[in-house]
PDB file of C-alpha atoms in Angstrom:
ATOM      1  CA  ALA I   1     -17.254   4.690  -3.071  1.00 73.00           C
ATOM      2  CA  GLN I   2     -14.489   4.971  -0.565  1.00 79.00           C
ATOM      3  CA  SER I   3     -11.778   7.619  -0.571  1.00 87.00           C
ATOM      4  CA  VAL I   4      -9.009   8.952   1.630  1.00 92.00           C
ATOM      5  CA  THR I   5      -7.695  12.487   1.983  1.00 95.00           C
ATOM      6  CA  GLN I   6      -4.425  13.214   3.697  1.00 95.00           C
ATOM      7  CA  LEU I   7      -4.085  16.872   4.572  1.00 93.00           C
ATOM      8  CA  GLY I   8      -0.586  18.117   3.858  1.00 92.00           C
ATOM      9  CA  SER I   9       1.747  16.373   1.464  1.00 93.00           C
ATOM     10  CA  HIS I  10       4.732  17.509   3.530  1.00 96.00           C
ATOM     11  CA  VAL I  11       4.984  17.994   7.285  1.00 97.00           C
ATOM     12  CA  SER I  12       8.108  19.189   9.077  1.00 97.00           C
ATOM     13  CA  VAL I  13       8.651  18.970  12.827  1.00 97.00           C
ATOM     14  CA  SER I  14      11.515  19.409  15.236  1.00 97.00           C
ATOM     15  CA  GLU I  15      12.980  16.429  17.022  1.00 97.00           C
ATOM     16  CA  GLY I  16      11.013  15.968  20.253  1.00 97.00           C
ATOM     17  CA  ALA I  17       7.933  17.791  18.972  1.00 97.00           C
ATOM     18  CA  LEU I  18       4.461  16.355  18.534  1.00 97.00           C
ATOM     19  CA  VAL I  19       3.772  14.606  15.253  1.00 98.00           C
ATOM     20  CA  LEU I  20       0.255  14.986  13.835  1.00 98.00           C
ATOM     21  CA  LEU I  21      -0.581  13.579  10.403  1.00 98.00           C
ATOM     22  CA  ARG I  22      -4.156  14.107   9.285  1.00 97.00           C
ATOM     23  CA  CYS I  23      -6.388  11.636   7.496  1.00 97.00           C
ATOM     24  CA  ASN I  24     -10.046  11.915   6.577  1.00 96.00           C
ATOM     25  CA  TYR I  25     -11.995   9.202   4.838  1.00 93.00           C
ATOM     26  CA  SER I  26     -15.316   8.643   3.198  1.00 89.00           C
ATOM     27  CA  SER I  27     -17.072   5.314   3.339  1.00 82.00           C
ATOM     28  CA  SER I  28     -20.687   4.261   3.070  1.00 75.00           C
ATOM     29  CA  VAL I  29     -20.109   1.215   5.264  1.00 77.00           C
ATOM     30  CA  PRO I  30     -18.160   0.743   8.510  1.00 77.00           C
ATOM     31  CA  PRO I  31     -14.543   1.119   7.468  1.00 85.00           C
ATOM     32  CA  TYR I  32     -11.336  -0.569   8.346  1.00 90.00           C
ATOM     33  CA  LEU I  33      -8.592   2.074   8.628  1.00 92.00           C
ATOM     34  CA  PHE I  34      -4.845   1.734   8.367  1.00 94.00           C
ATOM     35  CA  TRP I  35      -1.639   3.718   8.588  1.00 96.00           C
ATOM     36  CA  TYR I  36       1.404   2.480   6.725  1.00 96.00           C
ATOM     37  CA  VAL I  37       4.946   3.883   6.757  1.00 96.00           C
ATOM     38  CA  GLN I  38       7.433   3.778   3.906  1.00 95.00           C
ATOM     39  CA  TYR I  39      11.119   4.368   4.498  1.00 93.00           C
ATOM     40  CA  PRO I  40      13.300   5.370   1.531  1.00 87.00           C
ATOM     41  CA  ASN I  41      13.633   2.664  -1.111  1.00 82.00           C
ATOM     42  CA  GLN I  42      11.474   0.228   0.816  1.00 86.00           C
ATOM     43  CA  GLY I  43       7.986  -1.171   0.676  1.00 88.00           C
ATOM     44  CA  LEU I  44       5.165  -0.262   3.049  1.00 92.00           C
ATOM     45  CA  GLN I  45       5.079  -1.418   6.641  1.00 92.00           C
ATOM     46  CA  LEU I  46       1.920  -1.503   8.731  1.00 92.00           C
ATOM     47  CA  LEU I  47       2.020   0.975  11.629  1.00 95.00           C
ATOM     48  CA  LEU I  48      -1.444   0.359  13.049  1.00 95.00           C
ATOM     49  CA  LYS I  49      -4.996  -0.467  12.098  1.00 92.00           C
ATOM     50  CA  TYR I  50      -8.552   0.018  13.294  1.00 92.00           C
ATOM     51  CA  THR I  51     -11.137  -2.651  12.588  1.00 88.00           C
ATOM     52  CA  THR I  52     -13.604  -2.739  15.466  1.00 85.00           C
ATOM     53  CA  GLY I  53     -13.621  -2.053  19.196  1.00 87.00           C
ATOM     54  CA  ALA I  54     -11.502   0.576  20.910  1.00 89.00           C
ATOM     55  CA  THR I  55     -11.282   3.726  18.845  1.00 90.00           C
ATOM     56  CA  LEU I  56      -7.809   4.670  20.095  1.00 95.00           C
ATOM     57  CA  VAL I  57      -5.344   2.358  18.431  1.00 96.00           C
ATOM     58  CA  LYS I  58      -1.699   1.993  19.383  1.00 96.00           C
ATOM     59  CA  GLY I  59       0.881   0.934  16.862  1.00 95.00           C
ATOM     60  CA  ILE I  60       4.575   0.376  16.517  1.00 93.00           C
ATOM     61  CA  ASN I  61       7.298   2.958  17.182  1.00 93.00           C
ATOM     62  CA  GLY I  62       5.131   4.935  19.627  1.00 96.00           C
ATOM     63  CA  PHE I  63       2.479   5.971  17.110  1.00 97.00           C
ATOM     64  CA  GLU I  64      -1.232   5.966  17.793  1.00 97.00           C
ATOM     65  CA  ALA I  65      -4.389   6.984  15.948  1.00 97.00           C
ATOM     66  CA  GLU I  66      -7.955   7.663  16.960  1.00 95.00           C
ATOM     67  CA  PHE I  67     -10.983   6.708  14.909  1.00 94.00           C
ATOM     68  CA  LYS I  68     -13.570   9.486  15.108  1.00 94.00           C
ATOM     69  CA  LYS I  69     -16.690   8.460  13.264  1.00 91.00           C
ATOM     70  CA  SER I  70     -18.435  11.813  13.680  1.00 91.00           C
ATOM     71  CA  GLU I  71     -15.484  13.580  12.054  1.00 93.00           C
ATOM     72  CA  THR I  72     -14.685  10.757   9.593  1.00 93.00           C
ATOM     73  CA  SER I  73     -11.087  11.081  10.692  1.00 95.00           C
ATOM     74  CA  PHE I  74      -8.204   8.805  11.625  1.00 96.00           C
ATOM     75  CA  HIS I  75      -5.327  11.128  12.492  1.00 97.00           C
ATOM     76  CA  LEU I  76      -1.915   9.715  13.361  1.00 98.00           C
ATOM     77  CA  THR I  77       0.022  11.105  16.329  1.00 98.00           C
ATOM     78  CA  LYS I  78       3.249  10.596  18.202  1.00 98.00           C
ATOM     79  CA  PRO I  79       4.097  12.654  21.294  1.00 97.00           C
ATOM     80  CA  SER I  80       7.783  13.105  20.547  1.00 97.00           C
ATOM     81  CA  ALA I  81       9.365  12.865  17.101  1.00 97.00           C
ATOM     82  CA  HIS I  82      12.639  11.069  16.488  1.00 96.00           C
ATOM     83  CA  MET I  83      14.949  11.565  13.545  1.00 96.00           C
ATOM     84  CA  SER I  84      14.233   7.959  12.564  1.00 95.00           C
ATOM     85  CA  ASP I  85      10.541   8.828  12.032  1.00 97.00           C
ATOM     86  CA  ALA I  86      11.378  10.681   8.813  1.00 97.00           C
ATOM     87  CA  ALA I  87       9.500   8.735   6.140  1.00 97.00           C
ATOM     88  CA  GLU I  88       6.362   8.806   4.044  1.00 96.00           C
ATOM     89  CA  TYR I  89       3.112   7.899   5.738  1.00 97.00           C
ATOM     90  CA  PHE I  90       0.010   6.550   4.018  1.00 95.00           C
ATOM     91  CA  CYS I  91      -3.503   6.363   5.356  1.00 95.00           C
ATOM     92  CA  ALA I  92      -5.762   3.711   3.838  1.00 93.00           C
ATOM     93  CA  VAL I  93      -9.364   2.544   4.085  1.00 90.00           C
ATOM     94  CA  SER I  94     -11.134  -0.640   3.161  1.00 85.00           C
ATOM     95  CA  ARG I  95     -14.620  -2.031   3.525  1.00 72.00           C
ATOM     96  CA  SER I  96     -15.274  -4.522   6.260  1.00 60.00           C
ATOM     97  CA  GLY I  97     -15.850  -7.957   4.780  1.00 56.00           C
ATOM     98  CA  GLY I  98     -15.944  -9.234   1.250  1.00 53.00           C
ATOM     99  CA  TYR I  99     -13.154  -8.744  -1.234  1.00 60.00           C
ATOM    100  CA  ASN I 100     -12.142  -5.592   0.505  1.00 70.00           C
ATOM    101  CA  LYS I 101      -9.661  -3.605  -1.544  1.00 78.00           C
ATOM    102  CA  LEU I 102      -7.422  -1.119   0.167  1.00 85.00           C
ATOM    103  CA  ILE I 103      -7.756   2.511  -0.979  1.00 88.00           C
ATOM    104  CA  PHE I 104      -4.792   4.752  -0.187  1.00 91.00           C
ATOM    105  CA  GLY I 105      -4.357   8.439   0.371  1.00 92.00           C
ATOM    106  CA  ALA I 106      -1.710  10.392  -1.522  1.00 93.00           C
ATOM    107  CA  GLY I 107       0.755  10.197   1.359  1.00 94.00           C
ATOM    108  CA  THR I 108       2.419  12.653   3.731  1.00 96.00           C
ATOM    109  CA  ARG I 109       6.164  13.019   3.823  1.00 96.00           C
ATOM    110  CA  LEU I 110       7.395  13.684   7.346  1.00 97.00           C
ATOM    111  CA  ALA I 111      10.666  15.520   7.847  1.00 97.00           C
ATOM    112  CA  VAL I 112      12.254  15.698  11.301  1.00 97.00           C
ATOM    113  CA  HIS I 113      14.919  18.301  11.901  1.00 95.00           C
ATOM    114  CA  PRO I 114      17.294  18.673  14.849  1.00 93.00           C
TER     115      PRO I 114
ATOM    116  CA  ASP E   1       7.137 -13.208   9.509  1.00 68.00           C
ATOM    117  CA  VAL E   2       5.350 -12.736   6.250  1.00 68.00           C
ATOM    118  CA  LYS E   3       7.696 -12.303   3.341  1.00 89.00           C
ATOM    119  CA  VAL E   4       6.702 -10.860   0.006  1.00 94.00           C
ATOM    120  CA  THR E   5       9.588 -10.910  -2.429  1.00 95.00           C
ATOM    121  CA  GLN E   6       9.867  -8.908  -5.604  1.00 95.00           C
ATOM    122  CA  SER E   7      12.740 -10.398  -7.524  1.00 88.00           C
ATOM    123  CA  SER E   8      13.719  -7.280  -9.485  1.00 89.00           C
ATOM    124  CA  ARG E   9      14.302  -4.102  -7.502  1.00 91.00           C
ATOM    125  CA  TYR E  10      15.502  -1.905 -10.346  1.00 95.00           C
ATOM    126  CA  LEU E  11      14.812  -2.355 -14.041  1.00 95.00           C
ATOM    127  CA  VAL E  12      15.421  -0.249 -17.121  1.00 97.00           C
ATOM    128  CA  LYS E  13      13.478  -1.242 -20.240  1.00 97.00           C
ATOM    129  CA  ARG E  14      12.968   0.194 -23.672  1.00 97.00           C
ATOM    130  CA  THR E  15       9.675   1.449 -25.052  1.00 98.00           C
ATOM    131  CA  GLY E  16       7.750  -1.390 -26.653  1.00 97.00           C
ATOM    132  CA  GLU E  17       9.441  -4.154 -24.672  1.00 97.00           C
ATOM    133  CA  LYS E  18       7.421  -6.796 -22.858  1.00 97.00           C
ATOM    134  CA  VAL E  19       8.149  -6.573 -19.143  1.00 97.00           C
ATOM    135  CA  PHE E  20       7.520  -9.125 -16.420  1.00 97.00           C
ATOM    136  CA  LEU E  21       7.500  -8.196 -12.749  1.00 97.00           C
ATOM    137  CA  GLU E  22       7.513 -11.201 -10.452  1.00 96.00           C
ATOM    138  CA  CYS E  23       6.255 -11.484  -6.906  1.00 97.00           C
ATOM    139  CA  VAL E  24       6.375 -14.415  -4.523  1.00 97.00           C
ATOM    140  CA  GLN E  25       4.870 -14.727  -1.034  1.00 96.00           C
ATOM    141  CA  ASP E  26       5.678 -17.434   1.478  1.00 93.00           C
ATOM    142  CA  MET E  27       2.619 -17.356   3.752  1.00 90.00           C
ATOM    143  CA  ASP E  28       0.069 -19.277   1.678  1.00 91.00           C
ATOM    144  CA  HIS E  29      -2.027 -16.138   1.249  1.00 91.00           C
ATOM    145  CA  GLU E  30      -4.993 -16.379  -1.082  1.00 91.00           C
ATOM    146  CA  ASN E  31      -5.138 -12.708  -2.074  1.00 91.00           C
ATOM    147  CA  MET E  32      -2.379 -10.901  -3.959  1.00 94.00           C
ATOM    148  CA  PHE E  33      -2.188  -7.366  -5.318  1.00 94.00           C
ATOM    149  CA  TRP E  34      -0.204  -5.148  -7.643  1.00 96.00           C
ATOM    150  CA  TYR E  35      -0.087  -1.445  -6.897  1.00 95.00           C
ATOM    151  CA  ARG E  36       1.628   1.387  -8.671  1.00 96.00           C
ATOM    152  CA  GLN E  37       3.079   4.275  -6.646  1.00 94.00           C
ATOM    153  CA  ASP E  38       3.613   7.738  -8.084  1.00 93.00           C
ATOM    154  CA  PRO E  39       4.491  10.980  -6.256  1.00 88.00           C
ATOM    155  CA  GLY E  40       1.405  12.874  -5.163  1.00 85.00           C
ATOM    156  CA  LEU E  41      -0.922  10.059  -6.184  1.00 88.00           C
ATOM    157  CA  GLY E  42      -0.278   7.529  -3.454  1.00 88.00           C
ATOM    158  CA  LEU E  43      -0.795   3.885  -4.340  1.00 91.00           C
ATOM    159  CA  ARG E  44      -3.219   2.883  -7.060  1.00 93.00           C
ATOM    160  CA  LEU E  45      -4.456  -0.658  -7.520  1.00 92.00           C
ATOM    161  CA  ILE E  46      -3.654  -2.203 -10.903  1.00 96.00           C
ATOM    162  CA  TYR E  47      -4.929  -5.769 -10.457  1.00 95.00           C
ATOM    163  CA  PHE E  48      -5.656  -8.136  -7.675  1.00 92.00           C
ATOM    164  CA  SER E  49      -6.091 -11.870  -7.459  1.00 93.00           C
ATOM    165  CA  TYR E  50      -8.269 -13.468  -4.837  1.00 89.00           C
ATOM    166  CA  ASP E  51      -7.049 -16.991  -5.585  1.00 89.00           C
ATOM    167  CA  VAL E  52      -5.131 -19.094  -8.096  1.00 92.00           C
ATOM    168  CA  LYS E  53      -6.131 -18.317 -11.677  1.00 91.00           C
ATOM    169  CA  MET E  54      -8.543 -15.649 -10.401  1.00 91.00           C
ATOM    170  CA  LYS E  55      -7.997 -11.994 -11.173  1.00 93.00           C
ATOM    171  CA  GLU E  56      -9.905  -8.760 -11.048  1.00 92.00           C
ATOM    172  CA  LYS E  57      -9.121  -5.350 -12.485  1.00 93.00           C
ATOM    173  CA  GLY E  58      -8.240  -2.598 -10.109  1.00 91.00           C
ATOM    174  CA  ASP E  59      -8.467   1.116 -10.746  1.00 89.00           C
ATOM    175  CA  ILE E  60      -5.796   1.455 -13.456  1.00 95.00           C
ATOM    176  CA  PRO E  61      -5.524  -1.848 -15.386  1.00 96.00           C
ATOM    177  CA  GLU E  62      -4.956  -0.354 -18.838  1.00 96.00           C
ATOM    178  CA  GLY E  63      -1.667  -1.456 -20.356  1.00 96.00           C
ATOM    179  CA  TYR E  64      -1.169  -4.248 -17.812  1.00 98.00           C
ATOM    180  CA  SER E  65      -2.078  -7.891 -17.436  1.00 97.00           C
ATOM    181  CA  VAL E  66      -1.421 -10.433 -14.683  1.00 97.00           C
ATOM    182  CA  SER E  67      -0.863 -14.125 -14.215  1.00 97.00           C
ATOM    183  CA  ARG E  68      -1.504 -16.284 -11.146  1.00 97.00           C
ATOM    184  CA  GLU E  69      -0.755 -19.905 -12.010  1.00 96.00           C
ATOM    185  CA  LYS E  70       0.469 -20.832  -8.538  1.00 96.00           C
ATOM    186  CA  LYS E  71      -0.768 -19.615  -5.209  1.00 95.00           C
ATOM    187  CA  GLU E  72       2.544 -18.126  -4.125  1.00 96.00           C
ATOM    188  CA  ARG E  73       3.345 -16.272  -7.334  1.00 97.00           C
ATOM    189  CA  PHE E  74       1.673 -13.261  -8.932  1.00 97.00           C
ATOM    190  CA  SER E  75       3.171 -11.723 -12.056  1.00 97.00           C
ATOM    191  CA  LEU E  76       2.522  -8.317 -13.536  1.00 97.00           C
ATOM    192  CA  ILE E  77       3.007  -8.023 -17.280  1.00 97.00           C
ATOM    193  CA  LEU E  78       3.469  -4.911 -19.345  1.00 97.00           C
ATOM    194  CA  GLU E  79       2.687  -6.089 -22.866  1.00 94.00           C
ATOM    195  CA  SER E  80       4.354  -3.119 -24.553  1.00 97.00           C
ATOM    196  CA  ALA E  81       6.098  -0.821 -22.114  1.00 97.00           C
ATOM    197  CA  SER E  82       5.620   2.916 -22.472  1.00 97.00           C
ATOM    198  CA  THR E  83       7.370   5.826 -20.805  1.00 97.00           C
ATOM    199  CA  ASN E  84       4.258   6.677 -18.773  1.00 97.00           C
ATOM    200  CA  GLN E  85       4.635   3.317 -17.060  1.00 98.00           C
ATOM    201  CA  THR E  86       7.851   4.455 -15.420  1.00 97.00           C
ATOM    202  CA  SER E  87       7.003   4.053 -11.762  1.00 97.00           C
ATOM    203  CA  MET E  88       7.457   2.121  -8.548  1.00 95.00           C
ATOM    204  CA  TYR E  89       5.473  -1.137  -8.492  1.00 97.00           C
ATOM    205  CA  LEU E  90       4.488  -2.751  -5.229  1.00 96.00           C
ATOM    206  CA  CYS E  91       3.265  -6.287  -4.765  1.00 96.00           C
ATOM    207  CA  ALA E  92       1.258  -7.279  -1.697  1.00 94.00           C
ATOM    208  CA  SER E  93      -0.529 -10.265  -0.228  1.00 93.00           C
ATOM    209  CA  ARG E  94      -3.201 -11.029   2.343  1.00 89.00           C
ATOM    210  CA  VAL E  95      -4.966 -14.017   3.813  1.00 83.00           C
ATOM    211  CA  ARG E  96      -8.452 -14.518   2.324  1.00 77.00           C
ATOM    212  CA  GLN E  97     -10.756 -11.735   3.544  1.00 69.00           C
ATOM    213  CA  GLY E  98      -8.195 -10.695   6.071  1.00 72.00           C
ATOM    214  CA  ASN E  99      -7.671  -7.059   6.850  1.00 75.00           C
ATOM    215  CA  THR E 100      -3.883  -6.632   6.823  1.00 83.00           C
ATOM    216  CA  ILE E 101      -1.984  -6.411   3.559  1.00 87.00           C
ATOM    217  CA  TYR E 102       1.736  -7.176   3.516  1.00 91.00           C
ATOM    218  CA  PHE E 103       3.955  -5.458   0.986  1.00 93.00           C
ATOM    219  CA  GLY E 104       7.110  -6.326  -0.870  1.00 94.00           C
ATOM    220  CA  GLU E 105       9.966  -3.845  -1.146  1.00 92.00           C
ATOM    221  CA  GLY E 106       8.970  -2.575  -4.558  1.00 94.00           C
ATOM    222  CA  SER E 107      10.313  -2.654  -8.095  1.00 95.00           C
ATOM    223  CA  TRP E 108      11.508   0.560  -9.668  1.00 95.00           C
ATOM    224  CA  LEU E 109      10.813   0.438 -13.405  1.00 97.00           C
ATOM    225  CA  THR E 110      12.207   3.008 -15.806  1.00 97.00           C
ATOM    226  CA  VAL E 111      11.035   2.886 -19.421  1.00 97.00           C
ATOM    227  CA  VAL E 112      13.245   4.795 -21.842  1.00 97.00           C
TER     228      VAL E 112
END
């Protein structure tokens, strides 16, 4: 069975500081990995995804994530936080191929303070 | 751009009422999903449909049913609403065996 663990339900950073949101997964088959962002009172928007190929994936709004198979991790980073990055972030995993359902982590709420 | 529309953003219903949540997508996607979002639990899959008239239970189907009579529309039904079904409900769609799921803006349901 697949699962996702997001370390830290709340993360607070200063504007301009590094953002690091942690995600570890378990999967018995090669996974597809995703980060979604949810702004207040909105649905989820895809930030980036890893399917195959390059393990460092760049997404929208300056975010990137690196797939590390040996560590079963897919941490999300951004070099310099903006106030507009304050939102909830969800890591998700699915199987490659087939009727691949998406399994989500519990989410990490990012606060950015001046 | 893919658009997934949930017609009701905010609903308040009474315990025991039958509730319909409607979702429409405009990209001819085969797969559609209903998730429930609760604080600290992330998103949990209620039902998904891999094509018209096809459905499969997700992780928490109890108390819910679904209908997919047309490709673009996927309805979530609460046969007899209960207070523990107060939550945010998210609809999503995806091309057949694709890897990116597109979400609607969510429906906030309060059952009193």
